[in-house]
Amino acid sequence: MPYKAPIRDVQFLADKLLNAQKHYASLAGGEPLDCELRNAILEEAARFSEEVIYPLNRTGDEQGCLWNEDGVKTPDGFADAYRQYIDGGWPGLSMPTAFGGQALPKSLDFMVSECLSQANHAWAMYPGLSAGCRGTLLAHGTESLQAIYLPKLTSGAWTGTMCLTEPQCGSDLSFLRTRAETREDGSYSISGTKIFISAGEHDLSENIVHLVLARLPDAPAGTRGISLFIVPKFLPDPHGEPGVRNAVQCGSLEHKMGIHGNATCVMNFDGARGFLIGEPHRGLLAMFTFMNSARLGVALEGLAHGEIALQGALSYATEREAGRALSGTKVPARPADRLIVHPDVRRMLLTIRALTEGSRALLHSLGQLVDIELGTDAEAAAEAASFLAFYTPIAKGFMTEMGIECANIGMQVYGGHGYIREWGMEQNLRDARITTMYEGTTGIQALDLLARKVLRDQGASLEQVIVRIRADMEGMNADYAQRLSARLEEWQAITVTLFSAVSENIDELGAASVDYLMYSGYVLLGWQWGRMASVPEVREGADAFYRAKAVTARFYFDKILPRCSSLAEQMRAGADSLMALDDTDFDTLAGR
Amino acid sequence: MPYKAPIRDVQFLADKLLNAQKHYASLAGGEPLDCELRNAILEEAARFSEEVIYPLNRTGDEQGCLWNEDGVKTPDGFADAYRQYIDGGWPGLSMPTAFGGQALPKSLDFMVSECLSQANHAWAMYPGLSAGCRGTLLAHGTESLQAIYLPKLTSGAWTGTMCLTEPQCGSDLSFLRTRAETREDGSYSISGTKIFISAGEHDLSENIVHLVLARLPDAPAGTRGISLFIVPKFLPDPHGEPGVRNAVQCGSLEHKMGIHGNATCVMNFDGARGFLIGEPHRGLLAMFTFMNSARLGVALEGLAHGEIALQGALSYATEREAGRALSGTKVPARPADRLIVHPDVRRMLLTIRALTEGSRALLHSLGQLVDIELGTDAEAAAEAASFLAFYTPIAKGFMTEMGIECANIGMQVYGGHGYIREWGMEQNLRDARITTMYEGTTGIQALDLLARKVLRDQGASLEQVIVRIRADMEGMNADYAQRLSARLEEWQAITVTLFSAVSENIDELGAASVDYLMYSGYVLLGWQWGRMASVPEVREGADAFYRAKAVTARFYFDKILPRCSSLAEQMRAGADSLMALDDTDFDTLAGR
């Protein structure tokens, strides 16, 4: 299957839905980005994705990464592609010019990242983690650390990682064991074992910069005793070049279901020299900068797998012949009609399309919020940050679940052929499957949303979101606006019900959280589809692209938004059936 | 993860829910099966599954099958396990004594097959296809063909396959090309290429018997011109032993997402000698005997993957420690509480449990219907056949979709560890993923259900099913009975709506069919859970097993049955949004 970057849809969203020109002009600093320049950059990103890294997607999956004592060999072509990526200046796209970057809006990074993740999820994780590392250093690193590390991370000569998980703790970092001891020179000696470290060791860059969570000797127990350190593979020499090898080693690679081209490492820190980032014991706070950026990155991956499923399914359904149209033969000259004539095949295709394009609309609007959050207007930045805090767990949780659903449907459209490796649909599902687990499972995102973003401020953030949605409903197709409005009311009513249920019984929180997250996601996508349907070109149906938008909007309201009804019923049923069985009964059932 | 065959649940269903003793007594022929003997057989099947083939499940996945010009080598241990399976007399369990079988009820085969598929899906397909082959020969083969082939297939010395799919046609067999030419001796010369032939070539048995669909020279076009032939790998000599090698070869193996231990073959028939089964041009009718048996076999596979997900998730959730209970620390002496304290983890576990055990209850009741269908009471057999015709597409479509959902959730409970091969959860999903595609996709099952089983007889079969469900509602928990009753009314109302919608616009059929199938599945499982909750031991909650049944029933009605609401809304929204876009617009979107 050939891959085409969905440039037209990205541009449609930016220009017709998100008013990108005005948005760029509103951002402080230098000459605002021009949409034509943006388009040129996007086309170059598309070319890189289609021609350089997409051809390595399947071979990377087949070859995987190879470990030996000296390091990790990535699949053939990965290192060369990374050199081309550096040469193109891509790592520095949104970085400040002071560190060698091009100071373009972060929302442009979103657009580029989407293409990279579509073309080659495993490869795209190497630069993806570096981006989170740069952002964390920008926000929390001292000037001297920034001066040493950021130019190298901006050029891409060095790459980054995020070292949180340990064998005994993942979602719950409170009993993290990695130790940091003070050295005489003010640096730290880091010892411990980290697992599931993506891009922890590889042959793409001359140095690898690990951001590591560890405990100082005087650290309080729990998550309030965790500090963040930067631990480079090679300690920078006085010229800022890679110097002495540090005591950090990749002990082994995990054997995974997918993303075989990315090295998932066990990393052993054996008195490795590290440097504190941010305040002692406040490492989680700094790490949240990384995690929030990573969560949106994973949301983009969910979207990416939806796009691949869409392209694959659309290609097959418009080519493969099987059966006759229910309404009568369409092409008598052929032995059968094409799959696309069958309503159920269209249902599958439109499901992928509705979830994927709806997610894209939401994600690129979040890209603009990130621009504003990073901007100089403090009030606007605070408001954007507040919205982002609300949207991020939904984007991560919902869009990755959707990515997996779409990847599953993408296989299904192919029938038995979907199960065969050469069509690429099964790799798409295997690669997609990690996204609901890493960077916080869907369950973790859901607790974050319901407990911290919705209930903690007594629904104030939710109200702000609803006000914004209602503002967009003016001028919306009346039928869509009415259906969306009913869901907004239901969303509020459920929230009120949950607020009182949770105050009586805290388990009601965890009982409803994932359903609540999914409900929220469907409402937000309904908002996006309502908006897209209101774009004049979509209303007019000028060409196939716009007609498909109009029909997919209708499909979303007819066939996807109704999923809210079941979720609402399930939430209203409460926690009783979940908590009625004793833990000891579960033990007995498990044969313990 | 250790695997334990779910014997207790199977026995619970047989004895407390399905009144097995009375059922066995009602079957004609010989001494009725005694429940104690059945239990002894089940325990032996459990031992074989747990100790012989489960240990080969992961190694079989890692090794896969190897092709060479002389044949196919299955993974280490597969052939030896098959010898033990033959030695145990398992292939002949339900076969007539005339062919060397033990003439036990077919419902016992269901129980054994469930364990085999759980322990090793890929391995279990070899004997599974032989079973379909035996049943087809029993129903449609001439006496002389039966005399030659059935003793060998009953002992297991020979295995069978089912050769339908060709490169250009799968779901739609109307343009099948394989040719059969008449030979002077009354046999046929078969030529053509078949793909996706499970167990098409291997080193388990001394001969392989292919049932092949092909066209006679005078065949009408379409599916009414297809005949069925038996084509052995080695032609039986006058003593009935494998003689001359026939002109059928395995050209290559497919590279698949999972079930690596099963050889999925391209089979080339190059003037191979074959023998007609059934009437000329009526081969599809005969093949439907195979397919209906295979569909229930695949439904059992769906259930099997649910059970593996349940065992894996339960084991991990009762061991792994992460976070504290929302309601306060449960085990202060440990650094964290176990996963099982979290409501959302319980939601995942109970979802798997509710779908899996509900499917098991339905499937083993279908096993009894198969006994009756194969029995000597013609009236009862006809009634059973009519019910089975209705239930089979639901069982196949719904339970395989459920198996995949459960396998997905099973991974999710493990968080990032679920993605790592050693835990077995990712193989479970990869192996499960084929089940909604082979033996007719979910879409094909759904069209069969709605068009042929529901609408064609104007809902008469549906009414019979509803009458039977309503009969079971007497004595059911009043709350469950009420909720189930509301769904039965909704099911009928939707059917009436669809009947009139389809008569206006045939595309309404395909637009609603998969939602209709899923809706039907949820109702049938609600019926099963209502029945299980009514068993006296479950009402009393005598031990953890029975208490879990009671709680899972409650969970099903609270958290799963509400899924019907969204499906109903989606069906009522009709076909408009599906069919509004022209095929040519899809072409444009696909870049054609």
Coordinates of N, CA, C and O in Angstrom, one line a residue, chain B residues 133 142 172 175 194 244 314 365 398 494 561:
Chain B
C133 N -14.5 -32.1 8.3 CA -14.4 -33.0 7.1 C -15.2 -34.3 7.4 O -15.9 -34.8 6.5
T142 N -20.9 -40.8 -0.3 CA -21.5 -42.1 -0.6 C -21.0 -43.2 0.4 O -20.0 -42.9 1.0
D172 N -17.2 -14.2 -1.6 CA -18.1 -14.4 -2.8 C -17.5 -15.5 -3.6 O -16.5 -15.3 -4.3
F175 N -17.4 -16.5 -8.5 CA -16.5 -16.6 -9.6 C -15.3 -17.5 -9.3 O -14.2 -17.2 -9.7
K194 N -5.9 -22.8 -4.6 CA -6.7 -22.4 -3.5 C -5.8 -21.7 -2.5 O -4.6 -22.1 -2.4
V244 N -0.6 -44.0 -4.1 CA 0.1 -43.1 -5.1 C -0.1 -41.6 -4.6 O -1.2 -41.2 -4.2
L314 N -6.8 -12.0 35.5 CA -7.1 -12.3 36.9 C -5.8 -12.6 37.7 O -5.6 -12.1 38.8
S365 N -25.2 -24.6 25.3 CA -26.6 -25.0 25.0 C -26.7 -25.3 23.5 O -27.6 -26.1 23.1
F398 N -20.7 -12.7 16.9 CA -20.7 -12.0 18.2 C -19.6 -12.5 19.1 O -18.8 -11.7 19.6
I494 N -37.4 -3.1 16.6 CA -36.4 -2.8 15.6 C -36.5 -3.7 14.3 O -36.4 -3.3 13.2
L561 N -25.3 -5.0 29.0 CA -26.6 -4.9 28.3 C -26.9 -3.5 27.8 O -27.5 -3.4 26.7

